[in-house]
Amino acid sequence: MSHFIHPQGICESPRIGAGTRIWAFAHVLPGASIGADCNICDSVFIENDVVLGDRVTVKCGVQLWDGLRVGNDVFIGPNATFTNDPFPRSKRQPARFSQTVIEHNASIGANATILPGLTIGQYAMVGAGSVVTHSVPPYAIVVGNPARIVGYTTTTAEGVTARADSTPEHAQSRVRGVFLKEFPRHQDMRGSLTVGNFATDIPFLPRRYFMVFDVPSRDVRGEHAHKACEQFLICTKGSVRVVADDGRDRQEFLLNCSNKGLYLPPMTWASQYAYSADAVLLVFASHEYDAADYIRNYDEFLEQVTVAGDAA
């Protein structure tokens, strides 16, 4: 099946995939590469050093500049703006333009602006009119100027809350091995007390702890997995949202009281966001710090999960 070019469209590139449609007043320069089954709408300009995957939709009034790499199944809304030079000057081109990457299945809303050199992660969603100044993690939903994370796709803010007398097995979530544990709370006129036991309530003896606090609400933390380390998270003050991901299922948890904790087994991709201004997150870890234990790239995490699953 050949591609389609509207009589009033200009396509100078020979690298156009089968089934792709290029509509009126669009202009594709010779060096561009466009995959199969794409839809390039009216008045779109595509420069030379641009690569589009398959099934990409580019709505009206969009310009795709040198250095842009777009994965499969990406949606780019009308009048979205991409940039490729952090310090633009007339008649002064850099030796190399910044490369911006839009990973597969991401969506860019109408009139959004993407600064140069960023990565929009897979399945991420950029809200209409947003100004994106930092790379967007996979599955994140960002809105505003500057864009801030307000949620994650394919997750629900639900609590799989265990009763105080339940075992971890009774509190399993959809994500492999993850559970939310509620501890007993005792309160009288002298104050409140909550208590938990290591190796029974928390399934490991900690070798390390750390605390996270004074985090601006717009910032996201975590965004990694551990190969061997187990973690248990308690928000001792304020609130924070945690997204856990085992490579197949994802779930969001709200930690908002000091007698509730979340267990994260090894090979769980975790992100924390929406910290309240007063939030204090206490994390117990089963291992001492080891940089080699971290997986910080989501695609690498998915590859290792797949390999582990095949081996099992």
Short mmCIF file of C-alpha atoms in Angstrom, two decimals:
data_model
loop_
_atom_site.label_atom_id
_atom_site.label_comp_id
_atom_site.label_asym_id
_atom_site.label_seq_id
_atom_site.Cartn_x
_atom_site.Cartn_y
_atom_site.Cartn_z
CA MET A 1 0.00 0.00 0.00
CA SER A 2 1.54 3.32 -1.07
CA HIS A 3 1.36 6.59 0.81
CA PHE A 4 -0.88 9.55 -0.06
CA ILE A 5 0.23 13.14 -0.69
CA HIS A 6 -2.42 15.81 -1.21
CA PRO A 7 -2.02 17.74 -4.47
CA GLN A 8 -1.39 20.90 -2.44
CA GLY A 9 1.09 19.24 -0.11
CA ILE A 10 4.86 19.21 -0.69
CA CYS A 11 6.85 16.09 0.18
CA GLU A 12 10.53 16.10 -0.83
CA SER A 13 11.51 13.02 1.19
CA PRO A 14 11.63 9.52 -0.32
CA ARG A 15 11.42 7.94 3.16
CA ILE A 16 7.65 7.83 3.68
CA GLY A 17 6.04 4.67 5.04
CA ALA A 18 3.15 2.79 3.49
CA GLY A 19 -0.30 4.10 4.34
CA THR A 20 0.94 7.50 5.53
CA ARG A 21 -1.19 10.51 4.53
CA ILE A 22 0.26 13.99 4.01
CA TRP A 23 -2.40 16.66 3.64
CA ALA A 24 -2.69 20.10 2.04
CA PHE A 25 -0.08 22.80 2.69
CA ALA A 26 2.14 20.38 4.62
CA HIS A 27 5.85 20.53 3.69
CA VAL A 28 8.26 17.66 4.32
CA LEU A 29 11.96 18.36 3.64
CA PRO A 30 14.21 15.81 1.88
CA GLY A 31 16.02 14.45 4.94
CA ALA A 32 12.94 13.64 7.01
CA SER A 33 11.88 10.05 7.70
CA ILE A 34 8.22 9.23 8.35
CA GLY A 35 6.97 5.77 9.27
CA ALA A 36 3.91 3.83 8.15
CA ASP A 37 0.26 4.77 8.67
CA CYS A 38 1.04 8.29 9.90
CA ASN A 39 -1.36 11.21 9.49
CA ILE A 40 0.33 14.55 8.74
CA CYS A 41 -2.40 17.19 8.80
CA ASP A 42 -2.73 20.55 7.06
CA SER A 43 0.00 23.19 7.44
CA VAL A 44 2.56 20.94 9.11
CA PHE A 45 6.27 21.62 8.46
CA ILE A 46 8.82 18.82 8.94
CA GLU A 47 12.51 19.68 8.78
CA ASN A 48 15.36 17.43 7.57
CA ASP A 49 16.74 15.77 10.71
CA VAL A 50 13.38 14.49 11.93
CA VAL A 51 12.39 10.84 12.44
CA LEU A 52 8.79 9.76 13.01
CA GLY A 53 7.79 6.22 13.90
CA ASP A 54 4.67 4.38 12.75
CA ARG A 55 1.07 5.48 13.32
CA VAL A 56 2.02 9.01 14.42
CA THR A 57 -0.63 11.73 14.23
CA VAL A 58 0.54 15.31 13.74
CA LYS A 59 -2.35 17.77 13.83
CA CYS A 60 -2.60 21.11 12.03
CA GLY A 61 -0.14 23.95 12.52
CA VAL A 62 2.78 21.96 13.98
CA GLN A 63 6.45 22.45 13.05
CA LEU A 64 8.86 19.58 13.68
CA TRP A 65 12.43 20.88 13.77
CA ASP A 66 15.82 19.22 13.29
CA GLY A 67 16.75 16.86 16.12
CA LEU A 68 13.25 15.58 16.88
CA ARG A 69 12.79 11.82 17.35
CA VAL A 70 9.23 10.54 17.66
CA GLY A 71 8.32 6.96 18.56
CA ASN A 72 5.38 4.86 17.42
CA ASP A 73 1.73 5.71 18.13
CA VAL A 74 2.45 9.28 19.26
CA PHE A 75 -0.22 12.00 19.13
CA ILE A 76 0.88 15.62 18.60
CA GLY A 77 -1.96 18.09 19.03
CA PRO A 78 -2.67 21.23 16.96
CA ASN A 79 -0.17 24.06 17.22
CA ALA A 80 2.12 22.20 19.60
CA THR A 81 5.55 23.87 19.56
CA PHE A 82 8.93 22.14 19.62
CA THR A 83 12.29 23.89 20.07
CA ASN A 84 15.83 22.72 19.31
CA ASP A 85 18.17 25.56 20.29
CA PRO A 86 18.42 26.67 23.94
CA PHE A 87 20.18 29.94 22.97
CA PRO A 88 18.77 30.95 19.55
CA ARG A 89 20.32 33.82 17.62
CA SER A 90 19.43 34.98 14.14
CA LYS A 91 21.84 33.65 11.50
CA ARG A 92 23.86 31.76 14.15
CA GLN A 93 23.17 28.06 14.06
CA PRO A 94 24.73 25.70 16.61
CA ALA A 95 27.07 22.97 15.39
CA ARG A 96 24.42 20.47 16.44
CA PHE A 97 20.81 21.02 17.42
CA SER A 98 19.49 19.59 20.67
CA GLN A 99 17.75 16.25 20.30
CA THR A 100 14.23 15.97 21.70
CA VAL A 101 12.72 12.49 22.09
CA ILE A 102 9.01 11.68 22.22
CA GLU A 103 8.72 8.03 23.22
CA HIS A 104 6.05 5.69 21.93
CA ASN A 105 2.37 6.17 22.85
CA ALA A 106 2.96 9.64 24.33
CA SER A 107 0.46 12.44 23.70
CA ILE A 108 1.24 16.16 23.35
CA GLY A 109 -1.74 18.46 23.86
CA ALA A 110 -2.72 21.43 21.74
CA ASN A 111 -0.54 24.53 22.07
CA ALA A 112 1.95 22.80 24.38
CA THR A 113 5.56 24.00 24.21
CA ILE A 114 8.43 21.52 24.59
CA LEU A 115 11.86 22.97 25.40
CA PRO A 116 14.92 21.54 23.61
CA GLY A 117 16.80 18.42 24.61
CA LEU A 118 14.01 16.82 26.65
CA THR A 119 12.53 13.33 26.67
CA ILE A 120 8.79 12.78 26.92
CA GLY A 121 8.49 9.26 28.29
CA GLN A 122 6.35 6.47 26.91
CA TYR A 123 2.61 6.80 27.51
CA ALA A 124 3.14 10.24 29.07
CA MET A 125 0.51 12.92 28.50
CA VAL A 126 1.28 16.64 28.18
CA GLY A 127 -1.76 18.80 28.83
CA ALA A 128 -2.94 21.48 26.41
CA GLY A 129 -1.04 24.75 26.73
CA SER A 130 1.62 23.30 29.02
CA VAL A 131 5.20 24.57 28.92
CA VAL A 132 7.50 21.59 29.47
CA THR A 133 10.86 22.62 30.94
CA HIS A 134 12.05 19.22 32.22
CA SER A 135 11.92 15.69 30.85
CA VAL A 136 8.64 13.91 31.58
CA PRO A 137 8.79 10.41 33.14
CA PRO A 138 6.99 7.49 31.49
CA TYR A 139 3.22 7.45 32.14
CA ALA A 140 3.26 10.88 33.82
CA ILE A 141 0.51 13.45 33.24
CA VAL A 142 1.84 17.03 33.26
CA VAL A 143 -0.01 20.33 33.02
CA GLY A 144 0.65 24.03 33.53
CA ASN A 145 3.43 26.58 33.07
CA PRO A 146 5.91 25.29 33.99
CA ALA A 147 4.45 21.82 33.55
CA ARG A 148 4.06 19.82 36.75
CA ILE A 149 3.13 16.20 37.35
CA VAL A 150 -0.50 15.90 38.46
CA GLY A 151 -0.92 12.16 38.06
CA TYR A 152 0.06 9.05 36.15
CA THR A 153 -1.83 7.25 33.41
CA THR A 154 -3.22 3.73 33.95
CA THR A 155 -3.10 4.16 37.71
CA THR A 156 -5.79 4.73 40.32
CA ALA A 157 -5.38 6.56 43.61
CA GLU A 158 -6.75 3.74 45.69
CA GLY A 159 -5.61 2.32 48.98
CA VAL A 160 -5.39 -1.44 49.36
CA THR A 161 -5.51 -0.92 53.09
CA ALA A 162 -4.88 -3.88 55.35
CA ARG A 163 -6.61 -4.31 58.68
CA ALA A 164 -4.35 -3.81 61.66
CA ASP A 165 -4.36 -7.55 62.37
CA SER A 166 -3.91 -8.75 58.79
CA THR A 167 -0.79 -10.30 57.35
CA PRO A 168 1.03 -8.91 54.29
CA GLU A 169 -0.54 -11.65 52.17
CA HIS A 170 -3.98 -10.23 52.93
CA ALA A 171 -2.95 -6.80 51.71
CA GLN A 172 -1.55 -7.60 48.29
CA SER A 173 -2.05 -5.05 45.54
CA ARG A 174 -2.28 -5.62 41.80
CA VAL A 175 1.47 -5.00 41.55
CA ARG A 176 3.56 -8.10 42.19
CA GLY A 177 4.73 -8.29 45.80
CA VAL A 178 3.65 -4.76 46.79
CA PHE A 179 1.39 -4.28 49.80
CA LEU A 180 0.07 -1.48 51.94
CA LYS A 181 0.20 -2.15 55.67
CA GLU A 182 -1.82 -0.39 58.35
CA PHE A 183 -0.32 -0.55 61.84
CA PRO A 184 -2.18 -0.33 65.16
CA ARG A 185 -2.64 3.16 66.52
CA HIS A 186 -3.09 3.89 70.23
CA GLN A 187 -4.33 7.29 71.36
CA ASP A 188 -5.18 8.85 74.69
CA MET A 189 -4.87 12.25 76.35
CA ARG A 190 -1.07 11.95 76.38
CA GLY A 191 -0.87 11.63 72.58
CA SER A 192 -0.72 8.91 69.93
CA LEU A 193 1.54 5.91 69.38
CA THR A 194 1.91 3.46 66.52
CA VAL A 195 4.20 0.44 66.42
CA GLY A 196 5.42 -2.23 64.00
CA ASN A 197 7.80 -5.17 64.20
CA PHE A 198 10.57 -5.87 61.72
CA ALA A 199 10.53 -9.26 60.01
CA THR A 200 6.84 -9.77 60.94
CA ASP A 201 5.03 -6.56 59.98
CA ILE A 202 7.89 -5.47 57.71
CA PRO A 203 9.39 -8.46 55.87
CA PHE A 204 13.07 -7.64 56.27
CA LEU A 205 15.58 -6.34 58.80
CA PRO A 206 16.71 -2.87 57.66
CA ARG A 207 20.35 -2.07 57.07
CA ARG A 208 19.71 1.60 56.31
CA TYR A 209 17.11 4.32 56.56
CA PHE A 210 16.71 7.72 54.97
CA MET A 211 14.17 10.53 55.15
CA VAL A 212 12.87 12.78 52.38
CA PHE A 213 11.42 16.18 53.27
CA ASP A 214 11.20 19.80 52.11
CA VAL A 215 10.33 18.58 48.59
CA PRO A 216 8.55 21.09 46.34
CA SER A 217 5.19 19.64 45.32
CA ARG A 218 6.02 19.99 41.62
CA ASP A 219 9.03 17.68 41.86
CA VAL A 220 9.01 13.92 41.38
CA ARG A 221 11.39 11.62 43.22
CA GLY A 222 12.24 7.96 42.88
CA GLU A 223 11.88 7.04 39.21
CA HIS A 224 14.03 3.93 39.61
CA ALA A 225 13.99 0.28 40.61
CA HIS A 226 16.33 -1.83 42.74
CA LYS A 227 17.75 -5.18 41.67
CA ALA A 228 18.02 -6.59 45.20
CA CYS A 229 17.08 -3.94 47.77
CA GLU A 230 13.67 -4.05 49.48
CA GLN A 231 12.09 -0.86 50.81
CA PHE A 232 9.32 0.10 53.21
CA LEU A 233 7.90 3.63 53.04
CA ILE A 234 6.09 5.49 55.82
CA CYS A 235 4.95 9.09 55.49
CA THR A 236 5.39 10.23 59.08
CA LYS A 237 3.95 13.68 58.38
CA GLY A 238 1.89 15.19 55.59
CA SER A 239 1.15 13.17 52.46
CA VAL A 240 2.77 11.81 49.32
CA ARG A 241 1.60 9.71 46.38
CA VAL A 242 3.57 6.63 45.32
CA VAL A 243 3.25 4.81 41.99
CA ALA A 244 4.49 1.20 41.95
CA ASP A 245 5.07 -0.66 38.69
CA ASP A 246 6.20 -4.26 38.12
CA GLY A 247 6.47 -3.93 34.34
CA ARG A 248 2.98 -5.28 33.78
CA ASP A 249 0.69 -3.67 36.36
CA ARG A 250 0.78 -0.20 37.89
CA GLN A 251 -0.95 1.16 40.97
CA GLU A 252 -0.94 4.44 42.86
CA PHE A 253 -1.02 4.66 46.65
CA LEU A 254 -1.69 7.62 48.92
CA LEU A 255 0.45 7.69 52.06
CA ASN A 256 -1.13 10.23 54.37
CA CYS A 257 -0.89 8.93 57.92
CA SER A 258 1.96 7.79 60.14
CA ASN A 259 0.52 4.32 60.82
CA LYS A 260 0.38 3.26 57.17
CA GLY A 261 3.37 1.89 55.22
CA LEU A 262 4.05 0.62 51.71
CA TYR A 263 6.30 -2.35 50.96
CA LEU A 264 8.25 -2.33 47.67
CA PRO A 265 10.03 -5.59 46.76
CA PRO A 266 13.07 -5.73 44.45
CA MET A 267 12.46 -5.08 40.75
CA THR A 268 9.64 -2.62 41.39
CA TRP A 269 9.76 0.69 39.55
CA ALA A 270 8.63 3.36 42.00
CA SER A 271 7.91 7.09 41.77
CA GLN A 272 6.86 9.53 44.46
CA TYR A 273 5.16 12.81 43.68
CA ALA A 274 2.65 15.36 45.00
CA TYR A 275 4.48 15.81 48.29
CA SER A 276 2.58 18.10 50.64
CA ALA A 277 4.61 21.06 51.88
CA ASP A 278 5.05 19.43 55.30
CA ALA A 279 5.63 15.87 54.09
CA VAL A 280 8.29 13.72 55.75
CA LEU A 281 8.85 10.34 54.10
CA LEU A 282 10.75 7.72 56.10
CA VAL A 283 12.24 4.85 54.06
CA PHE A 284 13.68 1.64 55.51
CA ALA A 285 16.01 -0.28 53.17
CA SER A 286 17.18 -3.89 53.35
CA HIS A 287 20.63 -3.07 51.93
CA GLU A 288 23.25 -0.40 52.36
CA TYR A 289 23.58 2.06 49.50
CA ASP A 290 24.99 0.52 46.33
CA ALA A 291 24.86 2.51 43.09
CA ALA A 292 25.09 -0.72 41.08
CA ASP A 293 21.79 -1.91 42.58
CA TYR A 294 19.82 0.90 40.89
CA ILE A 295 18.02 0.68 37.54
CA ARG A 296 17.36 4.26 36.46
CA ASN A 297 16.18 3.74 32.89
CA TYR A 298 12.61 2.50 32.46
CA ASP A 299 13.29 0.65 29.19
CA GLU A 300 16.20 -1.17 30.84
CA PHE A 301 13.90 -2.05 33.74
CA LEU A 302 11.33 -3.54 31.34
CA GLU A 303 14.05 -5.56 29.61
CA GLN A 304 15.32 -7.00 32.90
CA VAL A 305 11.79 -7.82 34.07
CA THR A 306 11.15 -9.66 30.79
CA VAL A 307 14.40 -11.60 31.09
CA ALA A 308 13.60 -12.55 34.69
CA GLY A 309 10.11 -13.66 33.66
CA ASP A 310 11.45 -15.78 30.81
CA ALA A 311 13.98 -17.39 33.15
CA ALA A 312 11.23 -18.26 35.62
#
